[in-house]
Structure formats: C-alpha cells, structure tokens
mmCIF file of C-alpha atoms in Angstrom:
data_model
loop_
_atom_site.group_PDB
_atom_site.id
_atom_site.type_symbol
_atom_site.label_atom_id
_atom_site.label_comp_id
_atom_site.label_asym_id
_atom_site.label_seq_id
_atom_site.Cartn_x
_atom_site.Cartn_y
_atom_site.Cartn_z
ATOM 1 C CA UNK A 1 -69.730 36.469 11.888
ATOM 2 C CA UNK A 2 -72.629 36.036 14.543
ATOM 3 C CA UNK A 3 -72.367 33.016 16.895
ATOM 4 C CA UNK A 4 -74.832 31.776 19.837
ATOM 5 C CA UNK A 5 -73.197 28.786 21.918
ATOM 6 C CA UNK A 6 -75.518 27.220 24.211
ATOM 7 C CA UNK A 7 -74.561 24.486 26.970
ATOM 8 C CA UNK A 8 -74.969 21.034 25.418
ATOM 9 C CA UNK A 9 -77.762 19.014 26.965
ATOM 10 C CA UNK A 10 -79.779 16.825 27.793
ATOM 11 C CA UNK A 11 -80.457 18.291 31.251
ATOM 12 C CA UNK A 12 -82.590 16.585 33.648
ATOM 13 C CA UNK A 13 -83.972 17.415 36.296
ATOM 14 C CA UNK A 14 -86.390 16.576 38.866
ATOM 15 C CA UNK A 15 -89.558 18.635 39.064
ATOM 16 C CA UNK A 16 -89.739 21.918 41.645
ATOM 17 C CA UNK A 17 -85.506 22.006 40.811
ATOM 18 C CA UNK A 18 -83.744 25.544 39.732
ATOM 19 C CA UNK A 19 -82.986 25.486 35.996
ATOM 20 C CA UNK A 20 -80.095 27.374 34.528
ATOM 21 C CA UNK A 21 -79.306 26.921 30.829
ATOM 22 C CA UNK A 22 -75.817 28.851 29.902
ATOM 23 C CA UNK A 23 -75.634 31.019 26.278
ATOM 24 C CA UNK A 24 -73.101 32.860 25.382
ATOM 25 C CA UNK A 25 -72.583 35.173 21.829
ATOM 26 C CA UNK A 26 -70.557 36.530 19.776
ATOM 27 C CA UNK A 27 -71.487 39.633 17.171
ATOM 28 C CA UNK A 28 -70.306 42.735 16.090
ATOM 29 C CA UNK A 29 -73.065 44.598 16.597
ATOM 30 C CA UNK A 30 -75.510 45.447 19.043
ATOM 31 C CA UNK A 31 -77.519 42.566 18.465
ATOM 32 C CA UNK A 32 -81.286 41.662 20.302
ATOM 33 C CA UNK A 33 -81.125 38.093 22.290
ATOM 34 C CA UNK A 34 -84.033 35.673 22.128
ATOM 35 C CA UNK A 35 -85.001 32.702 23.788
ATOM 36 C CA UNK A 36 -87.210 30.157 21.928
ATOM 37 C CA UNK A 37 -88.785 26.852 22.573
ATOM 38 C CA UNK A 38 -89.714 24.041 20.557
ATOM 39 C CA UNK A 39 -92.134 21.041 22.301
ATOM 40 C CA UNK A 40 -92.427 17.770 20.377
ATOM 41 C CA UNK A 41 -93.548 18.474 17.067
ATOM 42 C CA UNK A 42 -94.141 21.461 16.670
ATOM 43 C CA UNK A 43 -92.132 25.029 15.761
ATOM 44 C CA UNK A 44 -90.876 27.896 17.744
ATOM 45 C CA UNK A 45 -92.226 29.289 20.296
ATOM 46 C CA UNK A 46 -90.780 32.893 21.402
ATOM 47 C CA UNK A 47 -90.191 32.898 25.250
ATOM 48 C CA UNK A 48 -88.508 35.793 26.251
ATOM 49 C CA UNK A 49 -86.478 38.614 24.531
ATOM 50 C CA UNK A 50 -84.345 41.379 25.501
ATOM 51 C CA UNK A 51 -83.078 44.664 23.171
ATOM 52 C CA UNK A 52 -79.958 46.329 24.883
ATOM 53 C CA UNK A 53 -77.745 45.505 27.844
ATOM 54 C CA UNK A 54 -78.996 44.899 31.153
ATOM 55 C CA UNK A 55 -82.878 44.126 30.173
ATOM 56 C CA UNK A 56 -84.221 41.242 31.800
ATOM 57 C CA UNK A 57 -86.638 39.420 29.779
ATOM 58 C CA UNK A 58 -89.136 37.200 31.382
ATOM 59 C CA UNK A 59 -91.920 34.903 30.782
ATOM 60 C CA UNK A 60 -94.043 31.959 32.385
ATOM 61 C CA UNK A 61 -91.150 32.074 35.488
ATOM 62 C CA UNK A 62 -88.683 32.041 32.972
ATOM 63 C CA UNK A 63 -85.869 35.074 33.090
ATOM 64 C CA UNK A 64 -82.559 36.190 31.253
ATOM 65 C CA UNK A 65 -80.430 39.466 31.846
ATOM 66 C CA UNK A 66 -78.766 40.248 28.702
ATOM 67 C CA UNK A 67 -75.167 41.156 29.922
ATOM 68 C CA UNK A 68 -72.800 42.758 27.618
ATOM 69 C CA UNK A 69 -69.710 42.497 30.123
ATOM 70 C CA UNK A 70 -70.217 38.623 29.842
ATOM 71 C CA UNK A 71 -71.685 38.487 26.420
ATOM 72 C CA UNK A 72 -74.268 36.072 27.991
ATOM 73 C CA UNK A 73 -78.126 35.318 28.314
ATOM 74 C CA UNK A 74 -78.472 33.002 30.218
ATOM 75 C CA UNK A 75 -82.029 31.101 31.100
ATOM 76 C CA UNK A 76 -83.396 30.441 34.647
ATOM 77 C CA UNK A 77 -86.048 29.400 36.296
ATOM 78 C CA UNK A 78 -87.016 28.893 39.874
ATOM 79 C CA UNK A 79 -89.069 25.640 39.635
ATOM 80 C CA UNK A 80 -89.548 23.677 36.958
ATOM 81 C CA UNK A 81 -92.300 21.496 35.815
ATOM 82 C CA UNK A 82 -92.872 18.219 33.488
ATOM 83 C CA UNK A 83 -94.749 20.428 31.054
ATOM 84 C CA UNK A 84 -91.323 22.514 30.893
ATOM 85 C CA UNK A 85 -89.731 19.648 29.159
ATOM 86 C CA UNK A 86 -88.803 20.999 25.391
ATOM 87 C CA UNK A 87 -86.066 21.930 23.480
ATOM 88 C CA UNK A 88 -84.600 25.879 24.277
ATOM 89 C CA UNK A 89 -82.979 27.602 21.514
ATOM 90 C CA UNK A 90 -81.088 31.027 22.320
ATOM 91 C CA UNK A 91 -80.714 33.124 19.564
ATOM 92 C CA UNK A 92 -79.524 37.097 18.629
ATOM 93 C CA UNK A 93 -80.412 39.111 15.624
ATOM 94 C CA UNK A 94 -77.628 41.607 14.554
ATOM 95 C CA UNK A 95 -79.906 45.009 14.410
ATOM 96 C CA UNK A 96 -76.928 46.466 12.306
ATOM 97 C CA UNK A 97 -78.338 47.584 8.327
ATOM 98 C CA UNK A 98 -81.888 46.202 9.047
ATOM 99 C CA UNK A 99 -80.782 42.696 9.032
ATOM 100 C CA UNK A 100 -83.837 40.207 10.186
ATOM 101 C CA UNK A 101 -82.433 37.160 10.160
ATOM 102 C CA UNK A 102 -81.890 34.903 13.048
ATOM 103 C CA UNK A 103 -78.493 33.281 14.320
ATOM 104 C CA UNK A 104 -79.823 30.221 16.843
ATOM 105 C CA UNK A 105 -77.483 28.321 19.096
ATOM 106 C CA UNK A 106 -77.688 24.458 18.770
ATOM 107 C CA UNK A 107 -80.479 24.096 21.570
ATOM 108 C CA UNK A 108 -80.561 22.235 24.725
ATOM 109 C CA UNK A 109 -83.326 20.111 25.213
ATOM 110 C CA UNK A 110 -84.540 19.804 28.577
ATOM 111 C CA UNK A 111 -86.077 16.722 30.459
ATOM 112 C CA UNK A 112 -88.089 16.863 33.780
ATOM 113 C CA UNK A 113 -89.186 14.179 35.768
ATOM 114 C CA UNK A 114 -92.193 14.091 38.021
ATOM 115 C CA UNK B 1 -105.750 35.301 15.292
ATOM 116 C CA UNK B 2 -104.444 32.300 12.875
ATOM 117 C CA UNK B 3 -101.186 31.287 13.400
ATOM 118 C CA UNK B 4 -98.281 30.912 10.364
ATOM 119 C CA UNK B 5 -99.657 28.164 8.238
ATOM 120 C CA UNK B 6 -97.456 25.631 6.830
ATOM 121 C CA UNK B 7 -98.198 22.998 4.175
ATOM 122 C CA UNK B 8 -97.720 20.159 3.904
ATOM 123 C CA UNK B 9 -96.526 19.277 7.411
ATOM 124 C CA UNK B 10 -95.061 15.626 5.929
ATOM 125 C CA UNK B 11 -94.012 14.985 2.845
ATOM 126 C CA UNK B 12 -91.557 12.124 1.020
ATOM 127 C CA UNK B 13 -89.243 12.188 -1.997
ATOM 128 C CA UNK B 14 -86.970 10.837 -3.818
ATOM 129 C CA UNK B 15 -83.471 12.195 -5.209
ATOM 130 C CA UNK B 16 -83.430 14.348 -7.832
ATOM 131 C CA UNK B 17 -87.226 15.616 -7.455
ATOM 132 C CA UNK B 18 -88.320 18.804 -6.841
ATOM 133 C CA UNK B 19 -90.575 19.812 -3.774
ATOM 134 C CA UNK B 20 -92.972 23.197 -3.320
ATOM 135 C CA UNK B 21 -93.606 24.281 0.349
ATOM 136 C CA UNK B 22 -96.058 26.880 1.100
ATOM 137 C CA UNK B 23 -96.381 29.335 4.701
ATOM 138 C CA UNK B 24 -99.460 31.430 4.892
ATOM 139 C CA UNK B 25 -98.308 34.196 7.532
ATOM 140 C CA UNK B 26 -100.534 36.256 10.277
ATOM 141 C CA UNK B 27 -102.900 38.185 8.730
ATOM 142 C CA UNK B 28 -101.035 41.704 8.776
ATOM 143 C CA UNK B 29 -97.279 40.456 8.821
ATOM 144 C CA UNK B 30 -95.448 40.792 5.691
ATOM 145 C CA UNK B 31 -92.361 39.754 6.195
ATOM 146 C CA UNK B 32 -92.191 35.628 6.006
ATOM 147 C CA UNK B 33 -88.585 33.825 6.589
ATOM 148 C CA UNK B 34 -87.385 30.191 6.111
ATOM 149 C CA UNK B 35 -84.951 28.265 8.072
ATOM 150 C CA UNK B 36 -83.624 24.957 7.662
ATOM 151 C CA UNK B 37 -83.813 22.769 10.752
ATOM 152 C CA UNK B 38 -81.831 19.522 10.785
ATOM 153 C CA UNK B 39 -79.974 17.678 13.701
ATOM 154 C CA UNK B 40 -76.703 18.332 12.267
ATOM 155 C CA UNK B 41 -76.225 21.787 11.187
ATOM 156 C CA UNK B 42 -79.240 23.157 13.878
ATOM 157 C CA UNK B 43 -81.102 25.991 12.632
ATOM 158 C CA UNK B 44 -80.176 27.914 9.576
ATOM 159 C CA UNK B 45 -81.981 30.516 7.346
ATOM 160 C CA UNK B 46 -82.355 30.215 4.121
ATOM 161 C CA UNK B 47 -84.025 33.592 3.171
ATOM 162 C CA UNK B 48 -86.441 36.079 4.174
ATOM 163 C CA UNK B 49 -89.070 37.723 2.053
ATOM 164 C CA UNK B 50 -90.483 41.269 2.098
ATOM 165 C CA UNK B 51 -93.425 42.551 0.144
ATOM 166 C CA UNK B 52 -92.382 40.088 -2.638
ATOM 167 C CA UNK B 53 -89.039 40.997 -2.292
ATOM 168 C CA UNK B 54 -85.877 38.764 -1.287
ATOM 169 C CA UNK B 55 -84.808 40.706 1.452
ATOM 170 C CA UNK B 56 -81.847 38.995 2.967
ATOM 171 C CA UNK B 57 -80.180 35.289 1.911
ATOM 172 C CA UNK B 58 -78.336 32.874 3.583
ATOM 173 C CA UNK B 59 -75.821 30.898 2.563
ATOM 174 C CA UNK B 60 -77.582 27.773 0.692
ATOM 175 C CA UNK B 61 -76.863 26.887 -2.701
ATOM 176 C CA UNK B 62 -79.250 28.142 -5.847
ATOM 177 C CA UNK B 63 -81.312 24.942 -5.711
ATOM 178 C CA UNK B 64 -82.932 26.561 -2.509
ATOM 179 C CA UNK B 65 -84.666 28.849 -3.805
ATOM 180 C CA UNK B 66 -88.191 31.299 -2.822
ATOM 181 C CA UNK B 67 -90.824 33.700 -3.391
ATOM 182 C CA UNK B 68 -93.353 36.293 -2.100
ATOM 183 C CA UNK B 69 -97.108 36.691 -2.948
ATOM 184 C CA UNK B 70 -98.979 40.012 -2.810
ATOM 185 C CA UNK B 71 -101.203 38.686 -0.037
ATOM 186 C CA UNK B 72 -97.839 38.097 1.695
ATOM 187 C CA UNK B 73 -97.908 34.136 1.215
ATOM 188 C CA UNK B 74 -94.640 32.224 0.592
ATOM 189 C CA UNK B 75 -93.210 28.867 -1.372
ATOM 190 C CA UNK B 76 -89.946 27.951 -0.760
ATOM 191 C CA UNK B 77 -89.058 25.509 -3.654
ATOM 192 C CA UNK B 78 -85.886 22.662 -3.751
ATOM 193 C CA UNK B 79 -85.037 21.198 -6.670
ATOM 194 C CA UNK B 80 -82.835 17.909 -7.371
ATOM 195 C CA UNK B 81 -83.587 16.980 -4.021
ATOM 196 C CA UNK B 82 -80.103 15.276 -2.271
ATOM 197 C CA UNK B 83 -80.290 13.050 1.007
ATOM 198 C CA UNK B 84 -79.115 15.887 3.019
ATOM 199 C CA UNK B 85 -82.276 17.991 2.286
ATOM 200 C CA UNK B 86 -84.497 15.822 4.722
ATOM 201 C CA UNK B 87 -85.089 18.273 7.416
ATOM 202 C CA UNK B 88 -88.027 20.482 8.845
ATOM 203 C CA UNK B 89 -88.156 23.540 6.736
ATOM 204 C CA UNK B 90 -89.994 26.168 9.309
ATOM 205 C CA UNK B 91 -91.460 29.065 8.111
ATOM 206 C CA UNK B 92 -91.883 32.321 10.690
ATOM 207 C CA UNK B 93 -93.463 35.554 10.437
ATOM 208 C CA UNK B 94 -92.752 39.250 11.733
ATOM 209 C CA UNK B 95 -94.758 42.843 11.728
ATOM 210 C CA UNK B 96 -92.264 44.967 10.963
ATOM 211 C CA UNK B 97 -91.550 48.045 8.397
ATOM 212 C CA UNK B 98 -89.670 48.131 5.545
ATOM 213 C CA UNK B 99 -85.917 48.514 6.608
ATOM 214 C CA UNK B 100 -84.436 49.977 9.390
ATOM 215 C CA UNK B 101 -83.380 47.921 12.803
ATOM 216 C CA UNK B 102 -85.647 46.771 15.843
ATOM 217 C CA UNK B 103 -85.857 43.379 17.608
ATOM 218 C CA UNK B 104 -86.961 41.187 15.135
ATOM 219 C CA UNK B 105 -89.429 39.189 16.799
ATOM 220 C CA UNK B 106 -90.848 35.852 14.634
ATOM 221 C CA UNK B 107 -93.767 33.529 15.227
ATOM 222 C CA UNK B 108 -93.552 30.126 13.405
ATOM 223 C CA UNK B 109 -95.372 27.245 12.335
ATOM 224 C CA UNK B 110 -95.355 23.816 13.013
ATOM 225 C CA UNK B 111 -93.101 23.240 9.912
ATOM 226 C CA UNK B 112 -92.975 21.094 7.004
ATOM 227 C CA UNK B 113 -90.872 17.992 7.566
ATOM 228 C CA UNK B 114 -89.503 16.855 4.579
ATOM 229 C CA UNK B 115 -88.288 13.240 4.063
ATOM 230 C CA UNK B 116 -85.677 12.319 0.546
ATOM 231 C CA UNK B 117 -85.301 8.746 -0.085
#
C-alpha cells in the first residue's frame, strides 16, 4: 500500500538557517504530495501541494519539487523564523478510483531558536 | 468564511462509554473526513463522508463508526471506549465532486481531543 517516510526530528535550528526536511513515498499510483503543518494546538494547516512530477509547490518561503525519479518531496526553506516552529506532516493521496483519503508520514516537528 | 467546526475540543471518559463528536464543514464543502491522530500510530483515517454517504473506510474496527447530515455536518461516534482511543480525532473538509480523481485538498479543525480513563 501507500507509504510517506519523513526524516525523524526534532530539528533545531537557529533562526535566518536553511531548512531541509527529507520525505520520501511509496504508491502505486500517480499520487498528489502535500505538505501540512500543525502549530501547538491546533489542526492542519495545508502548506504547499503539488499534482504531477516536477511541480514545485510553494508557500510563505516554503518550496518542494515533487520528483518521481527520487520518489521524494522534500521541504526547504531559505530562512527560517521562531514563528516557523510546528510540526510538518508530508502526505500523498493516491488519485487512482477517486480515492480521497490521506496517507501522512509521521511528522517532524521543527524547533527554532531566536 | 468559517472554518471546519469541531465539538467538543476536550472531552473525558471512561472505559466502556460511548462518545459523539460532531464537525460542521465550510459552508459549500460536502465531503467531511476523520482521522485519528495519536503519538503512536501518527495520523490515520478513519472514514470519509459524501453527501451522506460513506465514501471510503479505513481500517478501524466497527466500534468506530460515522455519519453524514444533509446540510453536510458529521458525528463520528466510538463506542466501548478502550485506553487506546485517547487521541485527537480531527475532522477536515474538501470541495470536490462526486467521484472521479483530483488533488484532494482538506482544511481541518482544531480537533476534538479525547481523553479515556
């Protein structure tokens, strides 16, 4: 079946640092890759998404290149900030036979420091 | 533009009760999905819901189980609640048509957090 594996955090970093957070998948299909993000007590937030190979999704500095070579999405950003700090969840929905539901990697949860 | 509504956003109980949760979706989406959220297991759905329809399951066992209003509100209901049930139960909503494929983009609420003692 459909599998997201995401690097195991916490990662920490200092504020203004480059942020990479690795995700890798596995599906049968042609799925459509997601990145979410939870903050302290509260749900999902979508962050970026992209629909076929090669689309870069992007948002708030974020970016991710879905590559089907690598089966990877993986999440950067330039500079982060303290108000970045949150849990990010990859995830892919399989498009095959109309299916909706979501497959979410185990998160990493990410910690900046002023 | 109201957000996905969850109630209650705490709740406690004890073994072997039975707990109601309810999502009020954006106005205009009609298809509402559950997922389990605990720090073991991670995210996992439960089921999705489709103009009162169960559209797609996952793989919980029959005590899980849910429903679809007309005005495209959703319970999710557990009954003989076990210690491993304590988790947020988020709820998410999507605008999209009745089958086909698509990215299947979801906006969730803040989640019901559910405590058995």
């Amino acid at each position: 079946g459909d599998s997201v594996t995401q690097m195991e955090g916490p990662v920490t970093l200092s504020e203004e640092a480059f942020l990479t957070i690795n995700c890798t998948y596995t599906a049968t299909g042609y799925p459509s890759l997601f990145w979410y993000v939870q903050y302290p007590g509260e749900g999902l937030q979508l962050l970026l998404k992209a629909t076929k190979a090669d689309d870069k999704g992007s948002n708030k500095g974020f970016e991710a290149t879905y590559r089907k070579e690598t089966t990877s999405f993986h999440l950067e950003k330039g500079s982060v900030q303290v108000s970045d700090s949150a849990v990010y969840f990859c995830a892919l929905s399989d498009r095959g036979g109309g299916r909706r539901a979501l497959t979410f990697g185990s998160g990493t949860r990410l910690q900046v420091q002023p | 533009k109201a957000g996905v509504t969850q109630t209650p956003r705490y709740l406690i109980k004890t073994r072997g009760q039975q707990v109601t949760l309810s999502c009020s979706p954006i106005s205009g989406h009609r298809s509402v999905s559950w997922y389990q959220q605990t720090p073991g297991q991670g995210l996992q759905f439960l089921f999705e819901y489709f103009s009162e329809t169960q559209r797609n399951k996952g793989n919980f066992p029959g005590r899980f189980s849910g429903r679809q209003f007309s005005n495209s509100r959703s319970e999710m209901n557990v009954s003989t609640l076990e210690l491993g049930d304590s988790a947020l139960y988020l709820c998410a909503s999507s605008l999209v048509g009745q089958g086909g494929s698509g990215a299947n983009v979801l906006t969730f609420g803040a989640g019901s957090r559910l405590t058995v003692l």
